[in-house]
PDB file of C-alpha atoms and ligand atoms in Angstrom:
ATOM      1  CA  MET X 205       7.831  -0.330  -6.205  1.00 96.00           C
ATOM      2  CA  ARG X 206       5.944  -0.766  -9.564  1.00 98.00           C
ATOM      3  CA  ILE X 207       3.650   1.612 -10.795  1.00 97.00           C
ATOM      4  CA  GLU X 208       1.056   0.937 -13.925  1.00 97.00           C
ATOM      5  CA  LYS X 209      -0.275   4.032 -15.463  1.00 97.00           C
ATOM      6  CA  VAL X 210      -3.432   3.612 -17.319  1.00 98.00           C
ATOM      7  CA  ASN X 211      -6.148   5.935 -18.745  1.00 97.00           C
ATOM      8  CA  SER X 212      -9.338   4.629 -18.095  1.00 97.00           C
ATOM      9  CA  GLU X 213     -11.197   3.810 -14.433  1.00 96.00           C
ATOM     10  CA  GLN X 214     -11.646   0.416 -16.801  1.00 97.00           C
ATOM     11  CA  GLN X 215      -8.654  -0.239 -17.595  1.00 98.00           C
ATOM     12  CA  MET X 216      -7.459   0.391 -14.162  1.00 98.00           C
ATOM     13  CA  GLY X 217      -9.399  -2.520 -12.808  1.00 98.00           C
ATOM     14  CA  GLU X 218      -8.722  -4.679 -15.171  1.00 98.00           C
ATOM     15  CA  VAL X 219      -4.735  -4.285 -14.852  1.00 98.00           C
ATOM     16  CA  ALA X 220      -5.492  -5.167 -10.646  1.00 98.00           C
ATOM     17  CA  ALA X 221      -7.993  -7.413 -11.325  1.00 98.00           C
ATOM     18  CA  GLU X 222      -5.235  -9.750 -13.858  1.00 98.00           C
ATOM     19  CA  LEU X 223      -2.672  -9.067 -10.143  1.00 98.00           C
ATOM     20  CA  PHE X 224      -5.670 -10.686  -8.758  1.00 98.00           C
ATOM     21  CA  LYS X 225      -6.008 -13.970 -10.865  1.00 98.00           C
ATOM     22  CA  SER X 226      -2.565 -14.340 -10.950  1.00 98.00           C
ATOM     23  CA  GLN X 227      -2.399 -14.088  -7.153  1.00 98.00           C
ATOM     24  CA  LEU X 228      -5.574 -16.968  -6.784  1.00 98.00           C
ATOM     25  CA  SER X 229      -3.750 -19.185  -9.610  1.00 98.00           C
ATOM     26  CA  ALA X 230      -0.186 -19.667  -7.931  1.00 98.00           C
ATOM     27  CA  LYS X 231      -1.966 -20.174  -4.374  1.00 98.00           C
ATOM     28  CA  PRO X 232      -5.888 -20.480  -4.376  1.00 98.00           C
ATOM     29  CA  GLY X 233      -6.232 -20.438  -0.840  1.00 98.00           C
ATOM     30  CA  SER X 234      -4.761 -16.893  -0.208  1.00 98.00           C
ATOM     31  CA  VAL X 235      -6.167 -14.300   2.053  1.00 98.00           C
ATOM     32  CA  LEU X 236      -6.722 -11.138   0.223  1.00 98.00           C
ATOM     33  CA  GLY X 237      -7.051  -7.895   1.776  1.00 98.00           C
ATOM     34  CA  LEU X 238      -9.522  -6.000   0.769  1.00 98.00           C
ATOM     35  CA  ALA X 239     -10.967  -2.368   0.305  1.00 98.00           C
ATOM     36  CA  THR X 240     -14.125  -0.128   0.150  1.00 97.00           C
ATOM     37  CA  GLY X 241     -14.298   3.489  -1.676  1.00 95.00           C
ATOM     38  CA  THR X 242     -15.450   4.149  -4.845  1.00 95.00           C
ATOM     39  CA  THR X 243     -11.895   3.357  -6.566  1.00 97.00           C
ATOM     40  CA  PRO X 244     -12.052  -0.327  -6.381  1.00 98.00           C
ATOM     41  CA  ILE X 245     -15.321  -0.283  -7.729  1.00 98.00           C
ATOM     42  CA  SER X 246     -13.857  -1.275 -11.266  1.00 98.00           C
ATOM     43  CA  LEU X 247     -11.876  -3.993 -10.491  1.00 98.00           C
ATOM     44  CA  TYR X 248     -14.748  -5.652  -8.467  1.00 98.00           C
ATOM     45  CA  ASP X 249     -16.343  -5.359 -11.768  1.00 98.00           C
ATOM     46  CA  ALA X 250     -13.744  -6.784 -13.141  1.00 98.00           C
ATOM     47  CA  LEU X 251     -13.243  -9.934 -11.290  1.00 98.00           C
ATOM     48  CA  ALA X 252     -16.866 -10.304 -11.229  1.00 98.00           C
ATOM     49  CA  GLY X 253     -16.697 -10.681 -15.178  1.00 98.00           C
ATOM     50  CA  MET X 254     -13.934 -13.215 -14.461  1.00 98.00           C
ATOM     51  CA  CYS X 255     -15.387 -15.004 -12.352  1.00 98.00           C
ATOM     52  CA  ALA X 256     -18.634 -15.378 -14.252  1.00 98.00           C
ATOM     53  CA  LYS X 257     -16.530 -16.939 -17.328  1.00 98.00           C
ATOM     54  CA  ASN X 258     -14.500 -18.974 -15.297  1.00 98.00           C
ATOM     55  CA  GLU X 259     -11.536 -17.423 -15.439  1.00 98.00           C
ATOM     56  CA  ILE X 260     -11.045 -16.815 -11.998  1.00 98.00           C
ATOM     57  CA  ASP X 261     -11.240 -18.965  -8.436  1.00 98.00           C
ATOM     58  CA  PHE X 262     -12.478 -17.827  -5.480  1.00 98.00           C
ATOM     59  CA  SER X 263     -14.100 -21.232  -3.586  1.00 98.00           C
ATOM     60  CA  ALA X 264     -10.477 -21.346  -1.401  1.00 98.00           C
ATOM     61  CA  ALA X 265     -10.179 -17.369  -0.857  1.00 98.00           C
ATOM     62  CA  ASN X 266     -10.484 -16.466   2.568  1.00 98.00           C
ATOM     63  CA  THR X 267     -10.453 -11.959   2.346  1.00 98.00           C
ATOM     64  CA  VAL X 268      -9.989  -9.275   5.351  1.00 98.00           C
ATOM     65  CA  ASN X 269     -11.596  -5.894   5.020  1.00 98.00           C
ATOM     66  CA  LEU X 270      -9.696  -3.136   5.592  1.00 98.00           C
ATOM     67  CA  ASP X 271     -11.831  -1.619   7.840  1.00 98.00           C
ATOM     68  CA  GLU X 272     -15.770  -0.494   8.572  1.00 98.00           C
ATOM     69  CA  TYR X 273     -17.797   2.523  10.167  1.00 97.00           C
ATOM     70  CA  CYS X 274     -18.308   2.223  14.198  1.00 98.00           C
ATOM     71  CA  GLY X 275     -22.617   2.044  14.202  1.00 97.00           C
ATOM     72  CA  LEU X 276     -23.301   1.330  11.279  1.00 96.00           C
ATOM     73  CA  ALA X 277     -25.291  -2.460  10.812  1.00 96.00           C
ATOM     74  CA  PRO X 278     -24.188  -5.152   8.573  1.00 96.00           C
ATOM     75  CA  SER X 279     -27.678  -4.202   6.326  1.00 96.00           C
ATOM     76  CA  HIS X 280     -26.455  -0.634   6.718  1.00 95.00           C
ATOM     77  CA  PRO X 281     -25.996   0.780   2.638  1.00 94.00           C
ATOM     78  CA  GLN X 282     -23.087   2.991   3.398  1.00 95.00           C
ATOM     79  CA  SER X 283     -21.676   0.110   6.009  1.00 97.00           C
ATOM     80  CA  TYR X 284     -18.320  -1.656   4.307  1.00 97.00           C
ATOM     81  CA  ARG X 285     -20.057  -5.077   4.562  1.00 98.00           C
ATOM     82  CA  TYR X 286     -23.281  -3.878   2.723  1.00 98.00           C
ATOM     83  CA  PHE X 287     -20.675  -2.404   0.084  1.00 97.00           C
ATOM     84  CA  MET X 288     -18.544  -5.424  -0.224  1.00 98.00           C
ATOM     85  CA  ASP X 289     -22.044  -7.497  -0.484  1.00 98.00           C
ATOM     86  CA  LYS X 290     -22.973  -5.712  -3.053  1.00 98.00           C
ATOM     87  CA  TYR X 291     -20.116  -5.343  -5.052  1.00 98.00           C
ATOM     88  CA  LEU X 292     -17.986  -8.308  -5.110  1.00 98.00           C
ATOM     89  CA  PHE X 293     -19.283 -10.957  -2.599  1.00 98.00           C
ATOM     90  CA  ASP X 294     -22.498 -11.529  -4.018  1.00 98.00           C
ATOM     91  CA  ARG X 295     -21.312 -11.600  -7.454  1.00 98.00           C
ATOM     92  CA  ILE X 296     -18.323 -14.365  -6.866  1.00 98.00           C
ATOM     93  CA  ASN X 297     -17.678 -17.966  -6.123  1.00 98.00           C
ATOM     94  CA  ILE X 298     -16.246 -17.599  -2.339  1.00 98.00           C
ATOM     95  CA  LYS X 299     -17.870 -18.877   0.365  1.00 98.00           C
ATOM     96  CA  LYS X 300     -19.844 -15.963   2.530  1.00 98.00           C
ATOM     97  CA  GLU X 301     -18.183 -17.749   5.838  1.00 98.00           C
ATOM     98  CA  ASN X 302     -14.753 -16.693   5.173  1.00 98.00           C
ATOM     99  CA  THR X 303     -15.052 -13.101   4.049  1.00 98.00           C
ATOM    100  CA  HIS X 304     -14.110 -11.112   7.418  1.00 98.00           C
ATOM    101  CA  LEU X 305     -15.151  -7.760   8.313  1.00 98.00           C
ATOM    102  CA  LEU X 306     -14.593  -5.563  11.103  1.00 98.00           C
ATOM    103  CA  ASN X 307     -17.822  -5.816  13.285  1.00 98.00           C
ATOM    104  CA  GLY X 308     -18.566  -2.132  13.450  1.00 97.00           C
ATOM    105  CA  LEU X 309     -21.372  -2.927  16.098  1.00 98.00           C
ATOM    106  CA  ALA X 310     -19.328  -3.751  18.497  1.00 97.00           C
ATOM    107  CA  GLU X 311     -19.440  -2.814  22.036  1.00 96.00           C
ATOM    108  CA  ASP X 312     -16.071  -3.791  23.329  1.00 98.00           C
ATOM    109  CA  ALA X 313     -13.859  -1.685  20.273  1.00 97.00           C
ATOM    110  CA  ALA X 314     -10.762  -2.948  21.664  1.00 97.00           C
ATOM    111  CA  ALA X 315     -11.932  -6.538  21.862  1.00 98.00           C
ATOM    112  CA  GLU X 316     -13.023  -6.604  18.667  1.00 98.00           C
ATOM    113  CA  CYS X 317      -9.860  -5.050  17.399  1.00 97.00           C
ATOM    114  CA  ALA X 318      -7.975  -8.486  19.053  1.00 97.00           C
ATOM    115  CA  ARG X 319     -10.362 -10.577  17.783  1.00 97.00           C
ATOM    116  CA  TYR X 320      -9.768  -9.294  14.100  1.00 97.00           C
ATOM    117  CA  ASP X 321      -5.718  -9.389  14.390  1.00 95.00           C
ATOM    118  CA  ALA X 322      -5.972 -12.573  15.937  1.00 96.00           C
ATOM    119  CA  LEU X 323      -8.087 -13.910  12.889  1.00 97.00           C
ATOM    120  CA  ILE X 324      -5.472 -12.373  10.483  1.00 96.00           C
ATOM    121  CA  GLY X 325      -2.906 -13.501  12.065  1.00 95.00           C
ATOM    122  CA  SER X 326      -4.373 -17.732  12.735  1.00 96.00           C
ATOM    123  CA  LEU X 327      -5.219 -16.851   8.411  1.00 97.00           C
ATOM    124  CA  GLY X 328      -1.686 -16.434   8.231  1.00 95.00           C
ATOM    125  CA  GLU X 329      -1.159 -12.935   7.353  1.00 87.00           C
ATOM    126  CA  VAL X 330      -2.378 -11.082   3.977  1.00 97.00           C
ATOM    127  CA  ASP X 331      -1.053 -12.110   0.999  1.00 98.00           C
ATOM    128  CA  LEU X 332      -1.789  -9.957  -1.693  1.00 98.00           C
ATOM    129  CA  GLN X 333      -3.965  -6.466  -0.277  1.00 98.00           C
ATOM    130  CA  LEU X 334      -5.552  -4.157  -1.834  1.00 98.00           C
ATOM    131  CA  LEU X 335      -5.828  -0.140  -0.530  1.00 98.00           C
ATOM    132  CA  GLY X 336      -7.371   2.946  -1.877  1.00 98.00           C
ATOM    133  CA  ILE X 337      -6.132   6.501  -0.681  1.00 97.00           C
ATOM    134  CA  GLY X 338      -7.777   9.434   1.013  1.00 95.00           C
ATOM    135  CA  PRO X 339      -7.195  13.005  -0.095  1.00 94.00           C
ATOM    136  CA  ASN X 340      -4.998  13.085   3.239  1.00 95.00           C
ATOM    137  CA  GLY X 341      -2.650   9.999   2.362  1.00 97.00           C
ATOM    138  CA  HIS X 342      -4.685   7.814   4.557  1.00 96.00           C
ATOM    139  CA  ILE X 343      -5.038   3.818   4.108  1.00 97.00           C
ATOM    140  CA  GLY X 344      -7.753   1.549   5.673  1.00 97.00           C
ATOM    141  CA  PHE X 345      -9.050   5.029   7.714  1.00 96.00           C
ATOM    142  CA  ASN X 346      -5.146   5.123   9.003  1.00 96.00           C
ATOM    143  CA  GLU X 347      -5.358   8.706   9.045  1.00 95.00           C
ATOM    144  CA  PRO X 348      -2.505  11.226   9.262  1.00 95.00           C
ATOM    145  CA  ALA X 349      -1.073  11.148  12.969  1.00 92.00           C
ATOM    146  CA  SER X 350       2.179  11.859  15.015  1.00 87.00           C
ATOM    147  CA  THR X 351       3.238   8.377  14.741  1.00 91.00           C
ATOM    148  CA  PHE X 352       2.422   5.354  11.926  1.00 91.00           C
ATOM    149  CA  SER X 353      -0.697   3.102  13.589  1.00 78.00           C
ATOM    150  CA  ARG X 354       0.295  -0.531  13.889  1.00 82.00           C
ATOM    151  CA  ALA X 355      -2.341  -2.468  15.322  1.00 91.00           C
ATOM    152  CA  THR X 356      -6.273  -2.902  14.167  1.00 96.00           C
ATOM    153  CA  GLN X 357      -7.663  -0.160  16.011  1.00 96.00           C
ATOM    154  CA  LYS X 358     -10.981   2.313  16.765  1.00 96.00           C
ATOM    155  CA  VAL X 359     -10.171   5.511  15.152  1.00 96.00           C
ATOM    156  CA  ALA X 360     -11.707   8.740  15.115  1.00 95.00           C
ATOM    157  CA  LEU X 361     -12.125  10.533  11.445  1.00 95.00           C
ATOM    158  CA  THR X 362     -10.391  14.058  10.536  1.00 92.00           C
ATOM    159  CA  GLN X 363     -13.267  16.381   9.099  1.00 94.00           C
ATOM    160  CA  SER X 364     -11.341  15.806   5.859  1.00 91.00           C
ATOM    161  CA  THR X 365     -12.172  12.100   5.566  1.00 92.00           C
ATOM    162  CA  ILE X 366     -15.667  12.771   7.058  1.00 94.00           C
ATOM    163  CA  ASP X 367     -16.426  15.747   4.126  1.00 92.00           C
ATOM    164  CA  ALA X 368     -14.560  13.090   1.500  1.00 90.00           C
ATOM    165  CA  ASN X 369     -16.651  10.355   2.276  1.00 91.00           C
ATOM    166  CA  SER X 370     -20.014  12.752   2.693  1.00 92.00           C
ATOM    167  CA  ARG X 371     -20.969  12.309  -0.644  1.00 89.00           C
ATOM    168  CA  LEU X 372     -21.618   8.610  -0.602  1.00 89.00           C
ATOM    169  CA  PHE X 373     -24.522   9.349   2.376  1.00 91.00           C
ATOM    170  CA  SER X 374     -27.596  10.607   2.038  1.00 88.00           C
ATOM    171  CA  GLU X 375     -28.669  14.092   2.782  1.00 85.00           C
ATOM    172  CA  GLY X 376     -29.328  14.435   6.035  1.00 84.00           C
ATOM    173  CA  GLU X 377     -27.493  11.478   7.162  1.00 89.00           C
ATOM    174  CA  SER X 378     -24.267  12.068   8.644  1.00 88.00           C
ATOM    175  CA  VAL X 379     -21.081   9.838   8.407  1.00 93.00           C
ATOM    176  CA  PRO X 380     -20.088   8.287  11.558  1.00 96.00           C
ATOM    177  CA  GLY X 381     -17.399  10.309  13.500  1.00 97.00           C
ATOM    178  CA  TYR X 382     -15.531   7.008  14.188  1.00 97.00           C
ATOM    179  CA  ALA X 383     -14.324   3.582  12.813  1.00 97.00           C
ATOM    180  CA  LEU X 384     -12.633   0.846  13.503  1.00 97.00           C
ATOM    181  CA  THR X 385      -9.202  -0.031  10.678  1.00 97.00           C
ATOM    182  CA  MET X 386      -6.705  -2.859  10.028  1.00 97.00           C
ATOM    183  CA  GLY X 387      -3.174  -0.954  11.053  1.00 95.00           C
ATOM    184  CA  ILE X 388      -0.474  -0.192   8.768  1.00 95.00           C
ATOM    185  CA  LYS X 389       1.764  -2.423  10.840  1.00 94.00           C
ATOM    186  CA  THR X 390      -1.111  -5.220   9.561  1.00 94.00           C
ATOM    187  CA  ILE X 391      -1.128  -3.735   5.897  1.00 96.00           C
ATOM    188  CA  MET X 392       2.543  -3.844   5.906  1.00 96.00           C
ATOM    189  CA  LEU X 393       3.379  -7.461   6.547  1.00 95.00           C
ATOM    190  CA  ALA X 394       0.990  -8.712   3.310  1.00 97.00           C
ATOM    191  CA  ALA X 395       3.501 -10.621   0.917  1.00 98.00           C
ATOM    192  CA  LYS X 396       1.749  -7.973  -1.335  1.00 98.00           C
ATOM    193  CA  ILE X 397       0.146  -4.915  -2.131  1.00 98.00           C
ATOM    194  CA  VAL X 398      -1.547  -3.114  -5.007  1.00 98.00           C
ATOM    195  CA  LEU X 399      -3.004   0.538  -4.432  1.00 98.00           C
ATOM    196  CA  VAL X 400      -6.079   1.509  -7.156  1.00 98.00           C
ATOM    197  CA  ALA X 401      -6.077   5.450  -7.589  1.00 98.00           C
ATOM    198  CA  GLY X 402      -7.801   7.733  -9.828  1.00 97.00           C
ATOM    199  CA  ARG X 403      -7.082  10.794 -11.506  1.00 95.00           C
ATOM    200  CA  ASP X 404      -8.078  12.708  -8.395  1.00 94.00           C
ATOM    201  CA  LYS X 405      -5.462  10.869  -6.713  1.00 96.00           C
ATOM    202  CA  GLU X 406      -2.205  12.178  -8.657  1.00 95.00           C
ATOM    203  CA  ASP X 407      -1.235  15.071  -6.383  1.00 97.00           C
ATOM    204  CA  ILE X 408      -1.650  13.174  -2.401  1.00 97.00           C
ATOM    205  CA  VAL X 409       0.046   9.646  -5.045  1.00 98.00           C
ATOM    206  CA  ASN X 410       2.784  11.226  -6.036  1.00 97.00           C
ATOM    207  CA  THR X 411       3.882  12.679  -2.214  1.00 98.00           C
ATOM    208  CA  ALA X 412       3.210   9.688  -0.733  1.00 98.00           C
ATOM    209  CA  ILE X 413       5.721   7.341  -2.606  1.00 97.00           C
ATOM    210  CA  ASN X 414       8.220  10.732  -3.851  1.00 97.00           C
ATOM    211  CA  GLY X 415       8.145  12.444  -0.633  1.00 98.00           C
ATOM    212  CA  ASP X 416       9.465  12.260   3.264  1.00 98.00           C
ATOM    213  CA  ILE X 417       8.235   8.646   4.714  1.00 98.00           C
ATOM    214  CA  ASP X 418       6.019  10.677   6.707  1.00 97.00           C
ATOM    215  CA  PRO X 419       3.048   9.955   9.135  1.00 97.00           C
ATOM    216  CA  MET X 420       1.623  12.927   8.692  1.00 97.00           C
ATOM    217  CA  ILE X 421       0.494  10.858   5.170  1.00 97.00           C
ATOM    218  CA  PRO X 422       0.093   7.600   6.123  1.00 97.00           C
ATOM    219  CA  ALA X 423       0.694   6.149   2.794  1.00 98.00           C
ATOM    220  CA  SER X 424       4.535   7.403   2.314  1.00 98.00           C
ATOM    221  CA  VAL X 425       5.055   3.935   4.580  1.00 98.00           C
ATOM    222  CA  LEU X 426       4.349   1.938   1.145  1.00 98.00           C
ATOM    223  CA  GLN X 427       7.988   3.270   0.062  1.00 98.00           C
ATOM    224  CA  LEU X 428       8.821   0.590   2.874  1.00 98.00           C
ATOM    225  CA  HIS X 429       7.445  -2.145   1.746  1.00 98.00           C
ATOM    226  CA  ARG X 430       9.005  -4.361  -0.942  1.00 97.00           C
ATOM    227  CA  ASP X 431       6.490  -6.012  -3.288  1.00 98.00           C
ATOM    228  CA  VAL X 432       4.221  -3.026  -3.814  1.00 98.00           C
ATOM    229  CA  THR X 433       2.115  -2.291  -7.388  1.00 98.00           C
ATOM    230  CA  ILE X 434       0.190   0.837  -7.731  1.00 98.00           C
ATOM    231  CA  VAL X 435      -2.436   1.291 -10.729  1.00 98.00           C
ATOM    232  CA  MET X 436      -3.208   4.945 -10.738  1.00 97.00           C
ATOM    233  CA  CYS X 437      -5.302   6.460 -13.357  1.00 96.00           C
ATOM    234  CA  VAL X 438      -3.478   9.813 -15.203  1.00 94.00           C
TER     235      VAL X 438
HETATM  236  C1  LIG L  57     -12.008   5.335   2.600  1.00 67.72           C
HETATM  237  C2  LIG L  57     -11.832   4.237   2.852  1.00 67.72           C
HETATM  238  C3  LIG L  57     -10.653   4.395   2.822  1.00 67.72           C
HETATM  239  C4  LIG L  57     -10.787   4.379   0.707  1.00 67.72           C
HETATM  240  C5  LIG L  57     -11.253   5.820   0.660  1.00 67.72           C
HETATM  241  C6  LIG L  57     -10.773   6.462  -0.280  1.00 67.72           C
HETATM  242  O1  LIG L  57     -12.280   6.413   3.312  1.00 67.72           O
HETATM  243  N1  LIG L  57     -11.860   3.767   4.024  1.00 67.72           N
HETATM  244  O2  LIG L  57     -10.110   2.577   2.387  1.00 67.72           O
HETATM  245  O3  LIG L  57      -9.334   4.253   0.495  1.00 67.72           O
HETATM  246  O4  LIG L  57     -12.524   5.450   1.141  1.00 67.72           O
HETATM  247  O5  LIG L  57     -12.006   6.275  -1.522  1.00 67.72           O
HETATM  248  P1  LIG L  57     -12.220   6.714  -2.885  1.00 67.72           P
HETATM  249  O6  LIG L  57     -11.987   5.610  -3.726  1.00 67.72           O
HETATM  250  O7  LIG L  57     -14.036   6.244  -2.682  1.00 67.72           O
HETATM  251  O8  LIG L  57     -11.369   7.903  -2.652  1.00 67.72           O
END
């Protein structure tokens, strides 16, 4: 595991963007696993800047996002599809049809999760997976549990996650209680993983990488992965 300590969010974005640039130079048709949350925004800004200067090319890439809220339409400003279009996809030269997210409106959640796992398998698994980390150590929406989750699934969000994410919703609007998330198994199958973390996440990152490997701290499973880079603001 490599830890890159940086002093600002902008630097965090630039360091992580270089990893994406190297990935796409080495393999233009890479499958990129992407994440939402406020932490990756500086990375997406850096990637958009590189793309504007023709320093990176997404034209052959595919993307798969980690998760989506249940019950939010793609047009809802808090849906992860809306977020990804706004912060990344509308600013780079990717083909929209190559950008994949779980459908939070699917009536049959199990079928939607199975579709997503099959899709990722058909793309040949993830080459570079971006992760953020929740205050309780969640990755994607894989919440603390008695075992590490496996396949893509529907999950009930914990109160801590609902509280943490409520800052992004307007007043009076409630955070959905459920989400669909890529499972830990798929995340761990990615060839490379990059986790970005702001200053507010220093303690939980330290617990995850130095403490026991414990499904109550989902990110601790990353200790078992052979190629993880953590870019953290200190
Ligand atoms: C959400 C996402 C996670 C993300 C987390 C942290 O819960 N599902 O993938 O890592 O938020 O977000 P932030 O970067 O805003 O702290």
